[in-house]
Tab-separated table of C-alpha atoms in Angstrom:
chain	number	residue	atom	x	y	z
I	276	MET	CA	110.367	149.855	-85.956
I	277	THR	CA	108.470	151.046	-82.905
I	278	ALA	CA	110.154	154.342	-82.042
I	279	ASP	CA	109.205	157.582	-83.724
I	280	GLN	CA	112.772	158.816	-83.556
I	281	LEU	CA	115.261	156.313	-84.953
I	282	SER	CA	118.627	156.826	-83.287
I	283	LEU	CA	120.957	155.398	-85.868
I	284	LEU	CA	124.032	154.345	-83.946
I	285	ALA	CA	127.464	154.803	-85.519
I	286	PRO	CA	126.310	155.570	-89.067
I	287	ALA	CA	128.877	155.373	-91.843
I	288	THR	CA	130.655	158.491	-93.054
I	289	PRO	CA	128.393	160.189	-95.613
I	290	ARG	CA	129.598	160.660	-99.172
I	291	TYR	CA	129.065	164.423	-98.905
I	292	GLN	CA	129.466	166.755	-95.964
I	293	ALA	CA	126.301	168.650	-95.127
I	294	SER	CA	126.384	172.380	-95.784
I	295	THR	CA	126.474	174.706	-92.765
I	296	THR	CA	125.296	177.766	-94.715
I	297	THR	CA	122.646	176.364	-97.062
I	298	ALA	CA	119.602	174.173	-96.468
I	299	ARG	CA	119.614	171.518	-99.190
I	300	LEU	CA	116.381	169.520	-99.377
I	301	LEU	CA	115.346	166.599	-101.570
I	302	VAL	CA	111.719	165.397	-101.756
I	303	PHE	CA	111.255	161.811	-102.943
I	304	ASN	CA	108.255	159.466	-103.205
I	305	VAL	CA	109.578	155.925	-102.680
I	306	GLN	CA	106.467	154.210	-104.168
I	307	HIS	CA	106.183	151.646	-101.316
I	308	ALA	CA	109.433	150.055	-102.434
I	309	SER	CA	110.434	146.448	-101.858
I	310	PRO	CA	113.561	145.885	-99.747
I	311	GLU	CA	115.739	145.438	-102.842
I	312	ARG	CA	114.464	148.594	-104.528
I	313	ALA	CA	114.579	150.520	-101.234
I	314	ARG	CA	118.284	149.762	-100.929
I	315	ARG	CA	118.862	151.008	-104.478
I	316	GLN	CA	116.876	154.133	-103.671
I	317	ALA	CA	118.995	154.778	-100.578
I	318	ALA	CA	122.180	154.424	-102.628
I	319	TRP	CA	120.904	156.928	-105.189
I	320	LEU	CA	119.758	159.368	-102.523
I	321	ALA	CA	123.071	159.232	-100.665
I	322	ALA	CA	124.873	160.026	-103.931
I	323	GLN	CA	122.989	163.329	-104.282
I	324	GLU	CA	124.949	166.252	-102.872
I	325	SER	CA	121.698	168.171	-102.463
I	326	ALA	CA	120.164	165.574	-100.117
I	327	ASP	CA	121.321	166.954	-96.751
I	328	LEU	CA	117.666	166.906	-95.688
I	329	MET	CA	115.034	164.618	-97.147
I	330	VAL	CA	111.275	164.238	-97.113
I	331	LEU	CA	110.450	160.673	-98.169
I	332	THR	CA	106.809	159.849	-98.886
I	333	GLU	CA	104.775	156.676	-99.430
I	334	VAL	CA	107.082	154.753	-97.105
I	335	GLY	CA	105.670	151.444	-95.897
I	336	THR	CA	105.944	149.989	-92.404
I	337	GLY	CA	106.991	146.532	-93.583
I	338	PRO	CA	110.309	145.125	-94.817
I	339	GLY	CA	110.695	147.766	-97.529
I	340	GLY	CA	110.433	150.667	-95.100
I	341	THR	CA	112.825	148.975	-92.684
I	342	ALA	CA	115.311	148.332	-95.490
I	343	LEU	CA	115.159	151.986	-96.517
I	344	THR	CA	115.856	153.468	-93.086
I	345	THR	CA	118.549	150.880	-92.362
I	346	ALA	CA	120.252	151.557	-95.693
I	347	LEU	CA	120.195	155.307	-95.083
I	348	ALA	CA	122.112	154.726	-91.854
I	349	GLY	CA	124.588	152.630	-93.790
I	350	HIS	CA	125.108	155.549	-96.156
I	351	GLY	CA	125.831	157.958	-93.312
I	352	TYR	CA	122.467	159.553	-92.525
I	353	ALA	CA	122.773	160.400	-88.850
I	354	SER	CA	119.148	161.174	-87.998
I	355	VAL	CA	115.874	159.739	-89.271
I	356	LEU	CA	112.342	160.494	-88.085
I	357	ALA	CA	110.028	157.635	-89.051
I	358	PRO	CA	106.632	157.834	-87.309
I	359	GLU	CA	104.638	154.641	-86.875
I	360	PRO	CA	100.969	154.614	-87.942
I	361	ALA	CA	98.389	153.179	-85.570
I	362	GLY	CA	97.215	150.825	-88.323
I	363	ARG	CA	98.342	149.766	-91.754
I	364	ASP	CA	99.142	152.878	-93.755
I	365	TYR	CA	101.927	154.666	-95.574
I	366	ARG	CA	103.957	157.300	-93.761
I	367	THR	CA	106.317	160.199	-94.342
I	368	VAL	CA	109.940	159.905	-93.221
I	369	LEU	CA	112.356	162.780	-92.567
I	370	ALA	CA	116.112	162.213	-92.831
I	371	SER	CA	119.166	164.364	-92.143
I	372	ARG	CA	122.710	163.758	-93.280
I	373	SER	CA	124.370	165.171	-90.155
I	374	ALA	CA	122.263	167.562	-88.062
I	375	GLU	CA	119.902	166.000	-85.534
I	376	LEU	CA	116.203	166.123	-86.320
I	377	GLU	CA	114.426	167.359	-83.201
I	378	PRO	CA	110.756	166.276	-83.380
I	379	ARG	CA	108.237	169.023	-82.707
I	380	PRO	CA	104.438	168.895	-82.653
I	381	SER	CA	102.869	170.125	-85.864
I	382	GLY	CA	99.333	170.164	-84.492
I	383	ILE	CA	98.132	167.805	-87.237
I	384	ALA	CA	96.012	165.118	-85.563
I	385	VAL	CA	94.546	163.327	-88.600
I	386	LEU	CA	96.968	160.644	-89.833
I	387	PRO	CA	99.904	162.335	-88.052
I	388	HIS	CA	102.324	159.674	-89.353
I	389	ARG	CA	101.898	161.319	-92.746
I	390	ALA	CA	102.956	164.711	-91.342
I	391	PRO	CA	106.136	164.513	-89.225
I	392	CYS	CA	107.629	167.834	-88.170
I	393	ALA	CA	111.122	168.564	-86.878
I	394	THR	CA	113.529	171.372	-86.168
I	395	VAL	CA	117.105	171.069	-87.379
I	396	ARG	CA	120.139	173.241	-86.661
I	397	ILE	CA	122.255	174.115	-89.693
I	398	GLY	CA	125.325	176.067	-88.649
I	399	ASP	CA	124.037	178.845	-86.397
I	400	HIS	CA	120.504	178.674	-87.767
I	401	ARG	CA	117.401	176.668	-86.922
I	402	LEU	CA	115.032	175.501	-89.635
I	403	THR	CA	111.643	173.816	-89.254
I	404	LEU	CA	110.670	171.072	-91.698
I	405	LEU	CA	107.178	169.601	-92.094
I	406	GLY	CA	106.807	166.610	-94.394
I	407	LEU	CA	103.430	165.769	-95.931
I	408	TYR	CA	102.000	162.802	-97.781
I	409	VAL	CA	98.368	163.474	-98.656
I	410	PRO	CA	96.268	160.297	-99.067
I	411	SER	CA	95.091	159.287	-102.509
I	412	ARG	CA	91.369	159.057	-103.232
I	413	GLY	CA	91.093	155.637	-101.603
I	414	PRO	CA	88.750	152.684	-102.232
I	415	LYS	CA	85.276	153.216	-103.660
I	416	GLU	CA	83.516	152.593	-100.344
I	417	ARG	CA	85.545	155.357	-98.648
I	418	ARG	CA	86.198	157.587	-101.644
I	419	ASN	CA	88.109	160.745	-100.644
I	420	GLU	CA	87.264	160.426	-96.930
I	421	ASP	CA	90.852	160.264	-95.679
I	422	LYS	CA	92.044	162.763	-98.263
I	423	ARG	CA	89.436	165.357	-97.299
I	424	ALA	CA	89.968	164.887	-93.561
I	425	PHE	CA	93.752	165.120	-93.810
I	426	GLN	CA	93.664	168.152	-96.094
I	427	GLN	CA	91.206	169.942	-93.828
I	428	ASP	CA	93.370	169.317	-90.770
I	429	VAL	CA	96.519	170.505	-92.547
I	430	SER	CA	94.780	173.661	-93.814
I	431	THR	CA	93.512	174.429	-90.312
I	432	THR	CA	96.901	173.805	-88.706
I	433	LEU	CA	99.249	175.628	-91.090
I	434	PRO	CA	98.565	179.239	-89.974
I	435	GLY	CA	99.495	178.428	-86.382
I	436	LEU	CA	102.650	176.588	-87.426
I	437	VAL	CA	103.753	179.516	-89.585
I	438	ALA	CA	103.107	181.931	-86.714
I	439	ARG	CA	105.141	179.833	-84.258
I	440	CYS	CA	108.238	179.600	-86.467
I	441	ASP	CA	110.622	182.524	-86.102
I	442	GLY	CA	113.152	180.980	-88.508
I	443	PRO	CA	112.848	179.452	-91.989
I	444	LEU	CA	109.977	176.991	-92.427
I	445	LEU	CA	109.731	174.428	-95.231
I	446	VAL	CA	106.635	172.315	-95.904
I	447	ALA	CA	107.232	169.663	-98.539
I	448	GLY	CA	106.009	166.350	-99.867
I	449	ASP	CA	103.583	164.610	-102.201
I	450	LEU	CA	100.287	166.495	-101.948
I	451	ASN	CA	98.390	164.361	-104.484
I	452	ILE	CA	96.883	167.545	-105.917
I	453	VAL	CA	97.895	169.992	-108.630
I	454	GLU	CA	97.841	173.772	-108.623
I	455	PRO	CA	94.952	175.801	-110.110
I	456	GLY	CA	95.713	176.457	-113.777
I	457	HIS	CA	97.852	173.317	-114.046
I	458	THR	CA	98.931	172.307	-117.555
I	459	PRO	CA	97.370	170.069	-118.701
I	460	HIS	CA	94.031	170.549	-116.995
I	461	HIS	CA	92.786	167.458	-115.143
I	462	SER	CA	89.010	167.424	-114.659
I	463	VAL	CA	89.244	164.823	-111.875
I	464	PHE	CA	90.226	167.482	-109.330
I	465	GLY	CA	87.451	169.312	-107.517
I	466	ASP	CA	87.295	172.817	-106.092
I	467	TRP	CA	87.979	171.436	-102.595
I	468	GLU	CA	91.350	170.153	-103.809
I	469	TYR	CA	92.311	173.455	-105.397
I	470	ASP	CA	91.192	175.153	-102.183
I	471	PHE	CA	93.690	172.979	-100.322
I	472	TYR	CA	96.504	174.262	-102.525
I	473	ARG	CA	95.304	177.850	-101.998
I	474	SER	CA	95.269	177.340	-98.221
I	475	PHE	CA	99.077	177.322	-98.191
I	476	ALA	CA	99.214	180.881	-99.514
I	477	ALA	CA	96.466	181.896	-97.097
I	478	ALA	CA	98.603	180.551	-94.238
I	479	GLY	CA	101.640	182.562	-95.327
I	480	LEU	CA	103.466	179.991	-97.447
I	481	THR	CA	104.750	180.256	-101.019
I	482	ASP	CA	105.178	177.506	-103.625
I	483	ALA	CA	108.972	177.557	-104.034
I	484	TYR	CA	109.047	176.119	-107.557
I	485	ARG	CA	106.318	178.408	-108.852
I	486	HIS	CA	107.947	181.428	-107.172
I	487	LEU	CA	111.195	180.849	-109.071
I	488	HIS	CA	109.606	179.557	-112.292
I	489	PRO	CA	106.312	181.448	-112.709
I	490	ASP	CA	105.604	180.261	-116.260
I	491	ALA	CA	107.275	176.848	-116.414
I	492	VAL	CA	105.332	173.669	-117.176
I	493	GLU	CA	106.728	170.773	-115.159
I	494	HIS	CA	105.492	167.400	-113.913
I	495	SER	CA	106.625	164.963	-111.241
I	496	TRP	CA	104.325	162.004	-112.007
I	497	PHE	CA	102.704	160.589	-115.134
I	498	GLY	CA	99.458	158.632	-115.332
I	499	ARG	CA	98.579	155.703	-117.580
I	500	SER	CA	97.572	158.076	-120.371
I	501	SER	CA	101.024	159.719	-120.129
I	502	ASN	CA	99.499	162.967	-118.896
I	503	GLY	CA	101.722	164.732	-116.386
I	504	TYR	CA	100.899	165.944	-112.876
I	505	ARG	CA	102.917	168.227	-110.593
I	506	PHE	CA	102.098	166.392	-107.374
I	507	ASP	CA	105.321	166.961	-105.422
I	508	HIS	CA	105.704	170.386	-103.841
I	509	ALA	CA	107.823	172.471	-101.496
I	510	PHE	CA	106.509	175.573	-99.752
I	511	ILE	CA	108.495	178.171	-97.839
I	512	ALA	CA	107.274	180.804	-95.403
I	513	THR	CA	106.518	183.806	-97.602
I	514	THR	CA	108.643	186.075	-95.407
I	515	HIS	CA	111.684	183.960	-96.323
I	516	THR	CA	111.290	183.651	-100.114
I	517	GLY	CA	114.335	185.887	-100.543
I	518	ARG	CA	116.423	182.982	-99.249
I	519	LEU	CA	115.520	180.689	-102.160
I	520	LEU	CA	118.495	179.814	-104.353
I	521	SER	CA	116.961	177.125	-106.551
I	522	CYS	CA	114.091	174.674	-106.850
I	523	ARG	CA	113.918	172.081	-109.619
I	524	TYR	CA	112.659	168.612	-110.509
I	525	ASP	CA	115.145	165.788	-111.052
I	526	HIS	CA	113.652	163.168	-113.368
I	527	GLU	CA	116.528	160.689	-113.124
I	528	PRO	CA	115.045	158.417	-110.422
I	529	ARG	CA	111.758	158.118	-112.326
I	530	GLU	CA	113.488	157.537	-115.654
I	531	GLN	CA	115.749	154.893	-114.076
I	532	GLY	CA	112.768	153.036	-112.629
I	533	LEU	CA	113.700	153.649	-108.997
I	534	THR	CA	110.242	155.120	-108.391
I	535	ASP	CA	107.308	156.486	-110.377
I	536	HIS	CA	107.913	160.070	-109.184
I	537	SER	CA	110.564	162.632	-110.028
I	538	ALA	CA	112.493	164.106	-107.125
I	539	LEU	CA	112.185	167.745	-106.091
I	540	VAL	CA	115.400	169.528	-105.097
I	541	LEU	CA	115.456	172.832	-103.198
I	542	LYS	CA	118.317	175.016	-101.960
I	543	LEU	CA	117.858	177.785	-99.419
I	544	THR	CA	120.519	180.160	-98.126
I	545	LEU	CA	120.635	180.852	-94.410
I	546	ASP	CA	122.557	184.097	-94.911
I	547	GLU	CA	120.613	186.872	-93.174
I	548	ASP	CA	121.466	189.279	-96.013
I	549	HIS	CA	118.931	187.444	-98.185
I	550	LEU	CA	115.948	188.292	-95.994
């Protein structure tokens, strides 16, 4: 695919009608799926009522990525934003069940295909969605170079994005870092990675899951030693936290072998009385 914005012509009727009063977001790492697994992922995603909007991370640019976006159209997703990297790399894809995704510049210049941004109209309201897929540590000869550069650019850019959004703003994806005080503690993470997490709060964003579940221990990915990590996150502009209805992890796709990550599901009311 060569176009950033995929105009999916005549998509099928979706299984669920998108809400016009609530933003329903699902965050899902596809684990660079093969075409066959990508089609199974799309079927599972389309069967989730909460997946009106999606942030899909670790999406390849080869046959698996093409199969995923094509299958989403077949399941009724009317708008997909799938940026193309300049070279060989994973990307982040945004998808919407009915409302058109209107691409907008995020200001992120480092690996921008990992950080697509769009505005979407839900009923009478406009919401801005930024998807993120932070690079992993990378090969030994370039250890952490891409991760540090991307994180620094995101941290620098977020305050301006928050300031420019007069409506609800959601920033979500696989950050490949855990929060300070994470249970269990993982010594592999350095202060610079915890500083990246803290930069969201400094920019005026709140961790939606932690806001609603201040003491819960939850994980979205498990390493070879079976230790858990909460890698997948959703942040909301702090001025709009009163809109949050729910935020939870759905372990079904990981337990079924569709991917190695759990999904993150968020619901946000657009009713002005919740401000």
